[in-house]
Every structure is written in structure tokens, then in C-alpha cells.
Amino acid sequence: MSSRGNLRSAKADNLVVPKAAVGRLSLYLRQLECEQKDGTATVSSRRLGESLGFSDAQVRKDLGYFGQFGHAGVGYRVAELIETIRGILGTDREWPVALVGIGNLGRALLGYRGFRRQGFRIRAVFDLDPKKVGQSIEGIRVESPESIVARVTDLDIAFGIIAVPADAAQHVAERLVAGGVRGILSFAPVSLALPNDVSLVQVDLAIQLESLCFRVRGGRRAGES
Amino acid sequence: MSSRGNLRSAKADNLVVPKAAVGRLSLYLRQLECEQKDGTATVSSRRLGESLGFSDAQVRKDLGYFGQFGHAGVGYRVAELIETIRGILGTDREWPVALVGIGNLGRALLGYRGFRRQGFRIRAVFDLDPKKVGQSIEGIRVESPESIVARVTDLDIAFGIIAVPADAAQHVAERLVAGGVRGILSFAPVSLALPNDVSLVQVDLAIQLESLCFRVRGGRRAGES
DNA sequence: CCGTGTGAAATCGTTCACAGCC
DNA sequence: GGCTGTGAACGATTTCACACGG
């Protein structure tokens, strides 16, 4: 079925896109949106990369994984490339999201502008604490974990965000999966076992600080400080 | 040879430790702490890797970057390896941390248990909003950004966490650097320019969801949806 | 035996360099 | 002239496979 014409697209059809390249795509998008606000019509790979700390080759190669979007001698048209990247990432539409756990972190995520800006809407919120169930936060009623499966199914929710303590995370994850989510973003510091047709992104805040700590100390070996 | 900790191998002296290996070290530590709670005395590389989704070879290689901590035929002694990894990461002591931005996210970070558990203590909090300055949150007085440099210097703070809007982040980062921080953990969705003796870790929550979105859609090509 | 530590091989990702187009 | 798209070189990381130790 593979799309139009030439042999080149063989590469694009293969799913051999470095994982890191996808992350950079998001960064390009961010930067492009910024350029657009400044009224810039076109950018070169060099300029796009420079403002983010990447080489021009990196930018071209990354975009090259998905197709040919540039204009030789000109660069990339900002508006066009924004649309294209949104199409690639899938953020050219709205995605309903479920949030489980409405502690400090959950609340922060619920109010986080960045999600909404990229089309992610938190449509359902759950919490394990019966005292919180029934409350309304940011205009959304907190529901009991019992209803996860039904609600996620009903609302056709594709993504779940887990912001509960470590020991509840696996259980919550399973309910989300039973409800049909296709991906989970977890902030719980445990590794989750999921069916492999469900994607998982783990963000562990403490680990970020730990790497920083290691790097700052110059990668010292064990033993003493 | 391996019995007591701290010997460096020729390899450990080279600073050629894959960045990703350091992140995994934190994960090993997490898992080990968990095993310890369960009363396990020793683990094999295979078991340690299995529970985290890595191969046994990966585990051994990662640890091998820092020295020889295992016991042939036995595996790794849990308590011993925990201490060793803490020493490597530098989390065997307490680190004072500064937090800038006490919106929803900042508040969540301030209350986050995971930081404290690894020895990171938020000792100073700043916010750009004059209305918030002077308030006390979680027992810490919110200070004005003007005092960042002085306070960070005084308290000998090594790490700064940035949880302010994108347009303020660069400015805040510069003050933190002027105060002498050695590393910055930023949640602002902009790329920061820092002197290269200051380490930076960026966490962009929206980007995590975007990658998830991409992966879930099977890495579709651009063009149509 | 089981399990570590580690060179060597394989794989993956980035950078180079240049042909081709505007 | 400036700039993209892309094989090919390079460098980094992971996996393999096996010698050696308890």
C-alpha cells in the first residue's frame, strides 16, 4: 500500500525512526510555533537547529525520516512544517486523556497549559481516596477508581496519566488498559508491566535530579565524596 | 578482588559512561531498595534486569562502568550495591535545592516525596509574583527573585529547579547560575543557554505525551491521517 | 553449576560531505 | 549563493559469548 512512488519512501515506511528523533520533532514544533509568532515565514535547518542546540544535519536527517518537506535554496516554510509535524505526531486533533491521582502532582497536571496547547484534554479524573471522590477540581468531577474501565471505554480515551503512589500504579495501569487506553504516561517510580501493544512513557522526577547530581560531580567513581 | 567496594578499574577512570547508563543506575537503585524491603539479600544481574525490562548483560555492563561490585556465582549483595550506587550518584548525602516558581507544578515539586527520599531538600523557594512573595508554603517562605543570587550563594545550593513560565526561564536560570548552582532541572518548555560547566536537565511534560501519541499511532508517515 | 566481568561483534544514531535544485 | 536530501563514515551503545571465580 505504501504511499506514492519512489524507492526513497522505503525508508519512511520502515518504522526505523530513532526514538530520540521523535522527541526532537516536538522540539522543532515548539521552536517553529515560536518563529511563527515572530512572523518568520521560512527557516533553514541551520537556524532551526541553532536555536535548539542541534546541528543542521541533525535537523534535516530527523525530518528526512518522515518525508521531504523542505524547499531547496529556501529552507522550510514555517506554517507548512508546523502542520506537517503535527500530522506526524498526531497532535493535529484533540485527544481525550484520563488522569488518575489528584494529589499535588495530579492537580498540577490537570491545570497544565502545555497539554491543552498540544491538543490533550483531560476528560476524566480518578482518585483512590474516597474523600476526594465526588469533589470537583478545575471543573471536573473526581471519580472512583472503580469506574475507570467503564468511563475510559465510554469516552474512548486513548491516553492515561498515572500520578498515584508507586504501590497503586500497577493496579491502576491495568484498569486503564482494560478500559482500552493505548498509551500511559506514568509518574510513579515503579516499572509497570503492560501488554506490548500499550506504550509506556515513564517520568521519574527524582531520577532527573539524580543524573544531574552525578554529572555535576564529574562522574566520580564509587567510594567517597 | 571484588569483595569490598571502591576499587576503580581502568575503565571507571575514563569518563566514557553512556549517559543512559546513569539513568539506569537510578532505576537499579530503586529496584534494589524494593528488594531490600522484601528481605532479599542478593540479586543476580538477570533478576535485577528482568524486573526492570533490561537484559542481564546490560546490568552487568552498566555496573562495570564504575567498578566491580558483584560476587561470582552469587550475584550482587543488595545492601552493599545500594550503598555503592548511592556513592556513585552522590545521593549518599543531602543536597540543598532551590525552587523557582510556586505555581501548581512548583507546589507539587515542593511536596514531592521522591526528592527527599533521595536526599534532595528544597531549602529556598522563589516566585515572580509579588503577591506570593512573603507567603509560607509547606513551611518555607516564598522569596522574591531579586534574592536568588544572594540566597543561593548563602545556602551553598548546588541545584536549581525551574518551574516558571517559558518567557521567564532564561532570566531565572541566569540568576541561579550567578548564585553558583551547578545543575538545573527545568520544566519550562524553552531551551536554555547556560555556561557549559552547569548541567541542564529539561523535562517537558507535553513532549512526553506527544511521543506517546506518535508511538501509539504506529509511527505513521506524514501526509494524511 | 551459577553468575560475574569483559573483549569482540553487532546494532543503532549522528555527523560528514557532496550531488542536485532554486 | 544558499539550502535540502541522503549515502557513507564515524562514533556510541547494546548484545553476544566465553573465560574465570566461588
Short mmCIF file of C-alpha atoms (C1' of nucleotides) in Angstrom, two decimals:
data_model
loop_
_atom_site.label_atom_id
_atom_site.label_comp_id
_atom_site.label_asym_id
_atom_site.label_seq_id
_atom_site.Cartn_x
_atom_site.Cartn_y
_atom_site.Cartn_z
CA MET A 1 0.00 0.00 0.00
CA SER A 2 2.95 2.13 0.79
CA SER A 3 2.04 5.52 -0.49
CA ARG A 4 3.30 7.15 -3.55
CA GLY A 5 6.14 6.44 -5.84
CA ASN A 6 9.77 6.24 -5.39
CA LEU A 7 12.05 3.83 -3.66
CA ARG A 8 13.09 6.51 -1.24
CA SER A 9 9.98 6.15 0.79
CA ALA A 10 11.09 2.67 1.70
CA LYS A 11 12.92 4.33 4.49
CA ALA A 12 10.00 6.36 5.65
CA ASP A 13 7.78 3.32 5.63
CA ASN A 14 10.08 1.38 7.84
CA LEU A 15 9.49 2.15 11.45
CA VAL A 16 13.19 2.70 11.95
CA VAL A 17 12.87 6.17 13.33
CA PRO A 18 15.23 6.75 16.22
CA LYS A 19 13.16 7.28 19.30
CA ALA A 20 15.14 10.39 20.09
CA ALA A 21 14.24 11.84 16.72
CA VAL A 22 10.59 11.87 17.68
CA GLY A 23 11.36 13.83 20.80
CA ARG A 24 13.28 16.34 18.74
CA LEU A 25 10.36 16.64 16.38
CA SER A 26 8.37 18.04 19.27
CA LEU A 27 11.13 20.49 19.96
CA TYR A 28 11.20 21.61 16.36
CA LEU A 29 7.47 22.12 16.52
CA ARG A 30 7.81 24.24 19.62
CA GLN A 31 10.51 26.36 18.06
CA LEU A 32 8.57 26.72 14.82
CA GLU A 33 5.49 27.90 16.68
CA CYS A 34 7.71 30.44 18.29
CA GLU A 35 9.15 31.58 14.96
CA GLN A 36 5.67 31.83 13.55
CA LYS A 37 4.65 34.15 16.33
CA ASP A 38 7.59 36.34 15.38
CA GLY A 39 6.32 36.47 11.83
CA THR A 40 9.04 34.36 10.25
CA ALA A 41 7.91 32.66 7.06
CA THR A 42 10.76 30.26 6.40
CA VAL A 43 13.63 28.76 8.36
CA SER A 44 16.72 26.87 7.31
CA SER A 45 17.72 23.68 9.03
CA ARG A 46 20.69 25.54 10.36
CA ARG A 47 18.67 28.25 12.03
CA LEU A 48 16.14 25.82 13.41
CA GLY A 49 18.85 23.66 14.85
CA GLU A 50 20.92 26.52 16.19
CA SER A 51 18.20 27.82 18.44
CA LEU A 52 17.78 24.38 19.95
CA GLY A 53 21.39 23.34 20.11
CA PHE A 54 21.40 20.79 17.29
CA SER A 55 23.37 20.66 14.07
CA ASP A 56 21.75 21.47 10.77
CA ALA A 57 22.43 17.94 9.59
CA GLN A 58 20.57 16.57 12.55
CA VAL A 59 17.52 18.60 11.72
CA ARG A 60 17.49 17.56 8.09
CA LYS A 61 18.06 13.93 8.93
CA ASP A 62 15.29 13.93 11.51
CA LEU A 63 12.80 15.43 9.12
CA GLY A 64 14.08 13.12 6.43
CA TYR A 65 12.83 10.13 8.35
CA PHE A 66 9.31 11.20 7.58
CA GLY A 67 9.45 12.65 4.11
CA GLN A 68 10.64 15.62 2.16
CA PHE A 69 9.30 18.86 3.46
CA GLY A 70 11.93 21.39 2.56
CA HIS A 71 12.46 23.66 -0.40
CA ALA A 72 15.95 23.65 -1.81
CA GLY A 73 17.64 27.02 -1.58
CA VAL A 74 14.89 28.33 0.66
CA GLY A 75 14.52 26.19 3.73
CA TYR A 76 11.31 25.08 5.35
CA ARG A 77 8.12 27.09 5.25
CA VAL A 78 7.17 27.60 8.84
CA ALA A 79 3.41 27.23 8.63
CA GLU A 80 3.70 24.25 6.36
CA LEU A 81 6.20 22.44 8.53
CA ILE A 82 4.14 23.05 11.63
CA GLU A 83 1.18 21.38 10.02
CA THR A 84 3.33 18.54 8.79
CA ILE A 85 4.88 17.83 12.16
CA ARG A 86 1.51 17.98 13.86
CA GLY A 87 0.33 15.42 11.36
CA ILE A 88 3.28 13.18 12.08
CA LEU A 89 2.94 13.39 15.84
CA GLY A 90 -0.81 13.13 15.70
CA THR A 91 -1.40 16.37 17.53
CA ASP A 92 -3.45 17.79 14.71
CA ARG A 93 -6.54 16.73 16.57
CA GLU A 94 -7.79 16.59 20.14
CA TRP A 95 -7.13 13.60 22.35
CA PRO A 96 -9.15 12.84 25.42
CA VAL A 97 -6.99 11.86 28.35
CA ALA A 98 -7.68 10.25 31.73
CA LEU A 99 -5.83 11.31 34.85
CA VAL A 100 -5.57 9.03 37.84
CA GLY A 101 -4.40 10.52 41.11
CA ILE A 102 -5.24 14.06 42.05
CA GLY A 103 -2.63 14.81 44.69
CA ASN A 104 -0.27 17.72 44.25
CA LEU A 105 1.20 16.39 41.07
CA GLY A 106 -2.13 15.37 39.59
CA ARG A 107 -3.52 18.82 40.26
CA ALA A 108 -0.54 20.40 38.57
CA LEU A 109 -1.01 18.19 35.54
CA LEU A 110 -4.72 18.90 35.42
CA GLY A 111 -4.02 22.61 35.22
CA TYR A 112 -1.03 22.29 32.92
CA ARG A 113 -1.39 24.54 29.92
CA GLY A 114 1.13 22.66 27.81
CA PHE A 115 -1.11 19.63 27.45
CA ARG A 116 -4.06 21.59 26.22
CA ARG A 117 -1.88 23.54 23.84
CA GLN A 118 -0.95 20.32 22.06
CA GLY A 119 -4.47 19.02 21.96
CA PHE A 120 -4.57 16.82 25.03
CA ARG A 121 -7.71 17.27 27.10
CA ILE A 122 -8.14 15.70 30.48
CA ARG A 123 -11.70 14.42 30.32
CA ALA A 124 -11.83 12.19 33.36
CA VAL A 125 -10.14 12.28 36.73
CA PHE A 126 -9.95 9.47 39.27
CA ASP A 127 -8.55 9.18 42.75
CA LEU A 128 -8.14 6.34 45.18
CA ASP A 129 -9.03 8.46 48.17
CA PRO A 130 -12.79 8.18 48.85
CA LYS A 131 -12.72 11.62 50.44
CA LYS A 132 -11.71 13.14 47.14
CA VAL A 133 -14.22 11.26 45.05
CA GLY A 134 -17.15 13.49 44.27
CA GLN A 135 -15.23 16.72 44.63
CA SER A 136 -14.90 18.95 41.62
CA ILE A 137 -11.47 20.19 40.68
CA GLU A 138 -10.92 22.60 37.84
CA GLY A 139 -14.45 21.84 36.77
CA ILE A 140 -14.02 18.09 36.59
CA ARG A 141 -15.67 15.70 39.00
CA VAL A 142 -13.28 13.27 40.65
CA GLU A 143 -14.49 9.71 40.20
CA SER A 144 -13.83 6.46 41.95
CA PRO A 145 -11.23 4.08 40.54
CA GLU A 146 -13.99 1.53 40.14
CA SER A 147 -15.33 3.48 37.24
CA ILE A 148 -12.05 3.71 35.34
CA VAL A 149 -12.78 0.88 32.94
CA ALA A 150 -16.29 2.00 32.11
CA ARG A 151 -15.53 5.69 31.78
CA VAL A 152 -12.40 5.23 29.74
CA THR A 153 -14.29 2.96 27.41
CA ASP A 154 -17.26 5.31 27.18
CA LEU A 155 -15.24 8.41 26.48
CA ASP A 156 -13.00 6.50 24.10
CA ILE A 157 -9.94 7.69 25.92
CA ALA A 158 -6.61 6.81 24.33
CA PHE A 159 -4.17 8.01 26.96
CA GLY A 160 -3.92 7.65 30.69
CA ILE A 161 -1.74 9.61 33.07
CA ILE A 162 -0.80 7.92 36.31
CA ALA A 163 0.01 10.17 39.24
CA VAL A 164 -0.63 7.82 42.15
CA PRO A 165 1.81 6.35 44.68
CA ALA A 166 4.07 3.57 43.47
CA ASP A 167 2.20 0.76 45.11
CA ALA A 168 -1.07 1.56 43.39
CA ALA A 169 0.36 2.21 39.95
CA GLN A 170 0.31 -1.29 38.52
CA HIS A 171 -3.27 -1.82 39.51
CA VAL A 172 -4.34 1.50 38.04
CA ALA A 173 -2.43 0.75 34.88
CA GLU A 174 -4.30 -2.49 34.44
CA ARG A 175 -7.64 -0.79 34.71
CA LEU A 176 -6.66 1.83 32.20
CA VAL A 177 -5.57 -0.90 29.83
CA ALA A 178 -8.82 -2.77 30.41
CA GLY A 179 -10.61 0.43 29.50
CA GLY A 180 -8.75 0.47 26.22
CA VAL A 181 -6.07 3.14 26.53
CA ARG A 182 -3.27 2.84 24.00
CA GLY A 183 -0.61 4.69 25.93
CA ILE A 184 0.25 5.54 29.50
CA LEU A 185 2.30 8.36 30.93
CA SER A 186 3.36 7.35 34.41
CA PHE A 187 4.91 9.44 37.14
CA ALA A 188 5.02 6.58 39.61
CA PRO A 189 8.52 5.41 40.43
CA VAL A 190 7.97 1.74 39.60
CA SER A 191 8.31 -0.20 36.42
CA LEU A 192 4.95 -1.24 35.08
CA ALA A 193 4.19 -4.44 33.25
CA LEU A 194 1.93 -3.75 30.30
CA PRO A 195 0.79 -5.65 27.24
CA ASN A 196 3.13 -4.67 24.48
CA ASP A 197 0.50 -3.04 22.36
CA VAL A 198 0.25 -0.36 25.03
CA SER A 199 3.00 2.24 25.02
CA LEU A 200 4.52 3.50 28.20
CA VAL A 201 6.43 6.64 28.99
CA GLN A 202 7.83 6.89 32.46
CA VAL A 203 8.82 10.17 34.00
CA ASP A 204 10.61 9.87 37.26
CA LEU A 205 11.30 13.26 38.71
CA ALA A 206 13.77 12.08 41.33
CA ILE A 207 15.84 10.31 38.70
CA GLN A 208 16.25 13.54 36.81
CA LEU A 209 17.83 15.14 39.84
CA GLU A 210 19.98 12.10 40.43
CA SER A 211 21.51 12.25 36.95
CA LEU A 212 22.12 15.90 37.44
CA CYS A 213 23.85 15.15 40.69
CA PHE A 214 26.04 12.56 39.05
CA ARG A 215 27.00 14.81 36.19
CA VAL A 216 27.78 17.73 38.42
CA ARG A 217 30.16 15.67 40.44
CA GLY A 218 32.04 14.93 37.27
CA GLY A 219 31.14 11.29 37.03
CA ARG A 220 33.16 10.30 40.07
CA ARG A 221 33.59 6.67 40.83
CA ALA A 222 32.24 4.98 43.91
CA GLY A 223 33.84 5.17 47.29
CA GLU A 224 33.87 8.59 48.77
CA SER A 225 32.66 12.06 48.13
CA MET B 1 39.12 -8.75 44.21
CA SER B 2 35.61 -7.57 44.31
CA SER B 3 34.83 -8.14 47.91
CA ARG B 4 34.93 -4.70 49.42
CA GLY B 5 33.71 -1.80 47.32
CA ASN B 6 35.63 1.02 45.88
CA LEU B 7 38.26 -0.06 43.54
CA ARG B 8 38.43 1.63 40.29
CA SER B 9 39.05 -0.25 37.12
CA ALA B 10 40.91 1.37 34.31
CA LYS B 11 37.59 1.73 32.65
CA ALA B 12 35.95 3.52 35.55
CA ASP B 13 38.60 6.20 35.36
CA ASN B 14 37.64 7.04 31.84
CA LEU B 15 34.63 9.25 31.84
CA VAL B 16 33.11 7.30 28.99
CA VAL B 17 29.97 6.30 30.78
CA PRO B 18 26.95 6.30 28.48
CA LYS B 19 24.56 8.90 29.72
CA ALA B 20 21.73 6.39 29.60
CA ALA B 21 23.66 4.09 31.89
CA VAL B 22 23.50 6.68 34.65
CA GLY B 23 19.75 6.86 34.35
CA ARG B 24 19.55 3.09 34.61
CA LEU B 25 21.73 3.19 37.71
CA SER B 26 18.97 5.13 39.39
CA LEU B 27 16.50 2.52 38.31
CA TYR B 28 18.66 -0.26 39.69
CA LEU B 29 18.85 1.62 42.94
CA ARG B 30 15.09 1.92 43.09
CA GLN B 31 14.63 -1.75 42.42
CA LEU B 32 17.28 -2.74 44.93
CA GLU B 33 15.64 -0.66 47.63
CA CYS B 34 12.49 -2.51 46.81
CA GLU B 35 14.20 -5.90 47.02
CA GLN B 36 15.74 -4.90 50.31
CA LYS B 37 12.35 -4.13 51.74
CA ASP B 38 11.30 -7.63 50.71
CA GLY B 39 14.22 -9.03 52.64
CA THR B 40 16.27 -10.18 49.66
CA ALA B 41 19.97 -10.37 50.40
CA THR B 42 21.43 -10.90 46.94
CA VAL B 43 20.28 -10.47 43.36
CA SER B 44 21.70 -11.67 40.10
CA SER B 45 22.09 -9.34 37.16
CA ARG B 46 19.43 -11.35 35.45
CA ARG B 47 16.86 -10.90 38.16
CA LEU B 48 17.63 -7.25 38.60
CA GLY B 49 17.34 -6.65 34.89
CA GLU B 50 14.23 -8.73 34.46
CA SER B 51 12.16 -6.71 36.87
CA LEU B 52 13.08 -3.55 35.02
CA GLY B 53 12.95 -4.84 31.48
CA PHE B 54 16.67 -4.94 30.74
CA SER B 55 18.95 -7.80 29.81
CA ASP B 56 21.35 -9.29 32.32
CA ALA B 57 24.25 -8.23 30.14
CA GLN B 58 23.05 -4.67 30.23
CA VAL B 59 23.01 -4.65 34.00
CA ARG B 60 26.49 -6.10 34.30
CA LYS B 61 27.89 -3.74 31.69
CA ASP B 62 26.34 -0.72 33.35
CA LEU B 63 27.74 -1.59 36.74
CA GLY B 64 31.01 -2.47 35.09
CA TYR B 65 31.48 1.13 34.05
CA PHE B 66 32.04 2.01 37.68
CA GLY B 67 33.87 -0.91 39.16
CA GLN B 68 33.44 -4.50 40.22
CA PHE B 69 30.71 -4.93 42.73
CA GLY B 70 29.46 -8.45 42.16
CA HIS B 71 30.37 -11.79 43.63
CA ALA B 72 30.89 -14.55 41.09
CA GLY B 73 28.44 -17.36 41.44
CA VAL B 74 26.38 -15.35 43.91
CA GLY B 75 25.30 -12.10 42.34
CA TYR B 76 25.23 -8.71 44.00
CA ARG B 77 24.65 -8.19 47.69
CA VAL B 78 21.68 -5.89 47.89
CA ALA B 79 22.70 -3.69 50.80
CA GLU B 80 26.22 -3.35 49.50
CA LEU B 81 25.15 -2.43 46.00
CA ILE B 82 22.69 0.13 47.27
CA GLU B 83 25.46 1.88 49.15
CA THR B 84 27.74 1.68 46.18
CA ILE B 85 25.26 3.16 43.76
CA ARG B 86 24.39 5.93 46.18
CA GLY B 87 28.06 6.73 46.33
CA ILE B 88 28.34 6.81 42.57
CA LEU B 89 25.31 9.02 42.09
CA GLY B 90 26.22 11.23 45.01
CA THR B 91 22.95 10.67 46.82
CA ASP B 92 24.68 9.40 49.91
CA ARG B 93 24.40 12.86 51.37
CA GLU B 94 21.87 15.68 51.46
CA TRP B 95 21.75 18.33 48.79
CA PRO B 96 20.10 21.68 49.27
CA VAL B 97 17.98 22.71 46.33
CA ALA B 98 16.34 25.94 45.22
CA LEU B 99 12.91 26.01 43.61
CA VAL B 100 11.82 28.90 41.45
CA GLY B 101 8.14 29.18 40.60
CA ILE B 102 5.49 28.08 43.02
CA GLY B 103 2.50 27.62 40.75
CA ASN B 104 0.76 24.29 40.57
CA LEU B 105 3.81 22.45 39.39
CA GLY B 106 6.14 24.15 41.83
CA ARG B 107 3.86 23.26 44.69
CA ALA B 108 3.77 19.66 43.57
CA LEU B 109 7.55 19.53 43.40
CA LEU B 110 7.88 21.17 46.80
CA GLY B 111 5.76 18.44 48.33
CA TYR B 112 7.24 15.63 46.28
CA ARG B 113 8.40 12.80 48.49
CA GLY B 114 10.70 11.29 45.92
CA PHE B 115 13.15 14.18 46.12
CA ARG B 116 13.50 13.98 49.85
CA ARG B 117 13.89 10.24 49.68
CA GLN B 118 16.99 10.64 47.56
CA GLY B 119 18.45 13.36 49.73
CA PHE B 120 17.31 16.47 47.88
CA ARG B 121 15.93 19.17 50.18
CA ILE B 122 14.25 22.25 48.90
CA ARG B 123 15.74 24.96 51.07
CA ALA B 124 14.65 28.08 49.25
CA VAL B 125 11.62 28.98 47.18
CA PHE B 126 11.21 31.96 44.88
CA ASP B 127 8.36 33.29 42.82
CA LEU B 128 7.99 36.11 40.35
CA ASP B 129 4.55 37.04 41.55
CA PRO B 130 4.84 39.74 44.25
CA LYS B 131 1.56 38.53 45.75
CA LYS B 132 3.13 35.20 46.53
CA VAL B 133 6.33 36.61 47.98
CA GLY B 134 6.18 36.51 51.74
CA GLN B 135 3.66 33.68 51.91
CA SER B 136 4.71 30.47 53.57
CA ILE B 137 4.12 27.24 51.71
CA GLU B 138 4.88 23.88 53.24
CA GLY B 139 6.79 25.75 55.89
CA ILE B 140 9.05 27.64 53.52
CA ARG B 141 8.81 31.36 52.96
CA VAL B 142 8.49 32.38 49.34
CA GLU B 143 11.11 34.94 48.44
CA SER B 144 11.49 37.49 45.71
CA PRO B 145 13.54 36.64 42.63
CA GLU B 146 15.82 39.51 43.50
CA SER B 147 17.22 37.49 46.34
CA ILE B 148 18.02 34.40 44.27
CA VAL B 149 21.70 35.15 43.84
CA ALA B 150 22.33 36.04 47.45
CA ARG B 151 20.32 33.22 48.96
CA VAL B 152 21.65 30.53 46.66
CA THR B 153 25.15 31.67 47.45
CA ASP B 154 24.50 31.83 51.19
CA LEU B 155 22.90 28.45 51.43
CA ASP B 156 25.51 26.95 49.15
CA ILE B 157 22.84 25.50 46.93
CA ALA B 158 24.04 23.24 44.15
CA PHE B 159 20.81 22.60 42.25
CA GLY B 160 18.02 24.77 40.99
CA ILE B 161 14.61 23.69 39.81
CA ILE B 162 12.85 25.97 37.37
CA ALA B 163 9.07 25.83 37.30
CA VAL B 164 8.23 29.21 35.84
CA PRO B 165 6.63 30.13 32.51
CA ALA B 166 8.79 29.81 29.43
CA ASP B 167 9.45 33.50 28.99
CA ALA B 168 10.92 33.91 32.46
CA ALA B 169 13.03 30.78 32.45
CA GLN B 170 16.22 32.10 30.87
CA HIS B 171 16.36 35.02 33.23
CA VAL B 172 15.80 32.82 36.25
CA ALA B 173 18.42 30.38 35.03
CA GLU B 174 20.98 33.16 34.83
CA ARG B 175 20.35 34.21 38.40
CA LEU B 176 20.66 30.67 39.62
CA VAL B 177 23.94 30.35 37.78
CA ALA B 178 25.13 33.64 39.21
CA GLY B 179 24.31 32.25 42.63
CA GLY B 180 26.56 29.32 41.90
CA VAL B 181 24.31 26.36 41.16
CA ARG B 182 26.00 23.53 39.33
CA GLY B 183 22.94 21.98 37.81
CA ILE B 184 19.45 22.98 36.76
CA LEU B 185 16.32 20.92 36.35
CA SER B 186 13.95 22.86 34.15
CA PHE B 187 10.29 22.26 33.45
CA ALA B 188 9.94 25.30 31.22
CA PRO B 189 9.35 24.47 27.57
CA VAL B 190 12.22 26.52 26.18
CA SER B 191 15.81 25.69 25.50
CA LEU B 192 18.09 27.46 27.93
CA ALA B 193 21.54 28.80 27.20
CA LEU B 194 23.88 28.01 30.06
CA PRO B 195 27.63 28.09 30.62
CA ASN B 196 28.85 24.60 29.93
CA ASP B 197 30.04 23.95 33.42
CA VAL B 198 26.43 23.99 34.50
CA SER B 199 24.45 20.85 33.74
CA LEU B 200 20.93 21.02 32.49
CA VAL B 201 18.14 18.51 32.52
CA GLN B 202 14.97 19.50 30.76
CA VAL B 203 11.68 17.82 31.45
CA ASP B 204 8.94 18.78 29.10
CA LEU B 205 5.70 17.18 30.11
CA ALA B 206 3.86 17.91 26.89
CA ILE B 207 6.60 16.31 24.84
CA GLN B 208 6.19 13.09 26.76
CA LEU B 209 2.57 12.90 25.71
CA GLU B 210 3.46 13.79 22.16
CA SER B 211 5.90 10.91 21.83
CA LEU B 212 3.33 8.62 23.31
CA CYS B 213 0.86 9.84 20.75
CA PHE B 214 3.28 9.21 17.94
CA ARG B 215 4.11 5.73 19.09
CA VAL B 216 0.52 4.76 19.58
CA ARG B 217 -0.33 5.72 16.07
CA GLY B 218 2.33 3.35 14.86
CA GLY B 219 4.79 5.91 13.57
CA ARG B 220 2.61 7.00 10.68
CA ARG B 221 4.03 8.86 7.78
CA ALA B 222 3.13 12.45 7.21
CA GLY B 223 0.55 13.43 4.66
CA GLU B 224 -2.72 12.12 5.87
CA SER B 225 -4.25 10.76 8.98
"C1'" DC C 1 26.94 -25.34 38.08
"C1'" DC C 2 25.71 -20.48 38.55
"C1'" DG C 3 26.89 -15.97 37.81
"C1'" DT C 4 30.25 -12.05 37.05
"C1'" DG C 5 33.36 -9.26 34.10
"C1'" DT C 6 34.73 -8.10 29.66
"C1'" DG C 7 36.66 -8.15 24.91
"C1'" DA C 8 34.63 -8.59 20.35
"C1'" DA C 9 30.71 -8.28 17.24
"C1'" DA C 10 26.50 -6.23 16.04
"C1'" DT C 11 23.42 -2.57 16.17
"C1'" DC C 12 21.94 1.98 16.45
"C1'" DG C 13 22.32 7.01 15.97
"C1'" DT C 14 24.92 11.17 14.49
"C1'" DT C 15 27.93 13.73 11.63
"C1'" DC C 16 30.16 14.44 7.20
"C1'" DA C 17 30.25 15.68 2.67
"C1'" DC C 18 28.51 16.34 -1.53
"C1'" DA C 19 25.09 15.97 -5.61
"C1'" DG C 20 21.28 18.40 -7.13
"C1'" DC C 21 17.84 22.21 -7.12
"C1'" DC C 22 16.18 27.05 -6.54
"C1'" DG D 1 24.88 31.74 -3.39
"C1'" DG D 2 22.15 29.19 -0.23
"C1'" DC D 3 19.95 25.09 1.11
"C1'" DT D 4 17.87 20.41 1.09
"C1'" DG D 5 18.20 15.24 0.93
"C1'" DT D 6 20.97 11.41 1.58
"C1'" DG D 7 24.60 7.71 1.16
"C1'" DA D 8 28.70 6.75 3.60
"C1'" DA D 9 31.88 7.32 7.52
"C1'" DC D 10 32.06 7.58 12.09
"C1'" DG D 11 31.12 7.15 16.93
"C1'" DA D 12 28.38 5.44 20.65
"C1'" DT D 13 25.77 1.84 22.83
"C1'" DT D 14 24.00 -2.71 23.27
"C1'" DT D 15 24.26 -7.58 22.78
"C1'" DC D 16 26.94 -11.78 22.46
"C1'" DA D 17 29.75 -15.23 24.09
"C1'" DC D 18 33.01 -17.06 26.84
"C1'" DA D 19 36.98 -17.21 30.41
"C1'" DC D 20 37.24 -17.35 35.06
"C1'" DG D 21 35.91 -17.44 40.17
"C1'" DG D 22 33.09 -19.22 44.30
#
